[in-house]
Amino acid sequence: MKSAVQRKSLEANALPAPARRREALRADEPIFDLIELFFFAYRDFVGDADRMLENYEFGRAHHRVLHFVNRRPGLAIAALLDILKITKQSLNRVLKQLLEAGFVEARAGFSDRRQRLLYTTAKGAGLAQELAHLQSEHFVRVLNELPASARGAATDFLLAMIDAAERERVRVPLSRGGARMTASKAS
Amino acid sequence: MKSAVQRKSLEANALPAPARRREALRADEPIFDLIELFFFAYRDFVGDADRMLENYEFGRAHHRVLHFVNRRPGLAIAALLDILKITKQSLNRVLKQLLEAGFVEARAGFSDRRQRLLYTTAKGAGLAQELAHLQSEHFVRVLNELPASARGAATDFLLAMIDAAERERVRVPLSRGGARMTASKAS
DNA sequence: CTTATACGTCAGCTATATTGACATATTTGT
DNA sequence: ACAAATATGTCAATATAGCTGACGTATAAG
């Protein structure tokens, strides 16, 4: 079924191995397959969550906020803006809704009380978890139909696709990450 | 650098090989790394083109239309809608602008004159090419910092991420695909 | 000759983002 | 103590990209 397409790509890949040193790839001819696959893959990937979010009257923007707040408890507004790369006015609309609906809560920073550190509530964490689970299932389905090396390869590929300057920030400040955000400016 | 993330994923992946039959991966714990990497990677990938499009006063929507029309000369409206998964009203706004600005042109179908078959003009093809080249350079940069197998792996991964029902359609009707209506000129 | 199809268009609505200006609380530097 | 910088909130206007619904027109097909 899908093997046709897959086979094609695999063949294309199996080019004269030695010819590929460091000048392996030139951009003389556009890499249309990857361009289009990336578009379709992303669209279908976010589609899953989009459909679930409709039940809560939330959109993709809410999802992103909820996700990152959940992953980085104690995240400050400025840090969130920096991750999302949107303006505070844009953020405020969706954040306000999440706060009012009780999915996220804000506490004043301890060392700097101007800050509003964000945390998911139990309810918010639940939804974030549901969404992450849904998207994880998508990945699991995908990875299970690919060789075992696929996960590492996908991780490496996606990481390399991220602007070099951003890759640092991507490495999630797990657990107590956000709290020390106070010093974010300092570093 | 990236090894932290990478190592983690590779280890997780290196589970008792035999245990990975069909139950290889469970979704008990969300695959946060891939979820976030995919988000950031897509954002940075489309960012390149977005910046170039500003010079033409076009947005991402114009890009998509231009791209697919360029790739599938002779594409009919209905087929384009099916690819983009938007409504005709949404399409019409951007398509009209592309037509008026002379980047795309429409000719009546020969066998069915109700259809408007879309083609890029020389100007449109030029811009499409520029954009594709820009995005290809992104991929080339990425693939050149990864092992040779990365391209095949990325292709397979992205293809698998696409909804199964869609994968067929994705296999680009290259060259004479839907456009073998080359006769369009003739008749 | 009626119905179905391919497409265009008007009108109004929503979600997500933008810029610019201004307000308020708090921290910091002198 | 005070001025300036900072973190955040908010009001207003605007743009883009999508949506639904309703209706019109040309062409194809039964």
PDB file of C-alpha atoms in Angstrom, chain A residues 5 10 66 97 128 169 185:
ATOM      1  CA  VAL A   5       5.981   5.515  -1.973  1.00  0.00           C
ATOM      2  CA  LEU A  10      14.399   4.311  -0.160  1.00  0.00           C
ATOM      3  CA  LEU A  66      -1.141  25.132  27.845  1.00  0.00           C
ATOM      4  CA  GLN A  97      -9.178  32.644  28.682  1.00  0.00           C
ATOM      5  CA  ALA A 128      -2.399  19.005  28.508  1.00  0.00           C
ATOM      6  CA  ARG A 169      16.219  26.855  24.233  1.00  0.00           C
ATOM      7  CA  LYS A 185      17.705  37.891  31.875  1.00  0.00           C
TER       8      LYS A 185
END
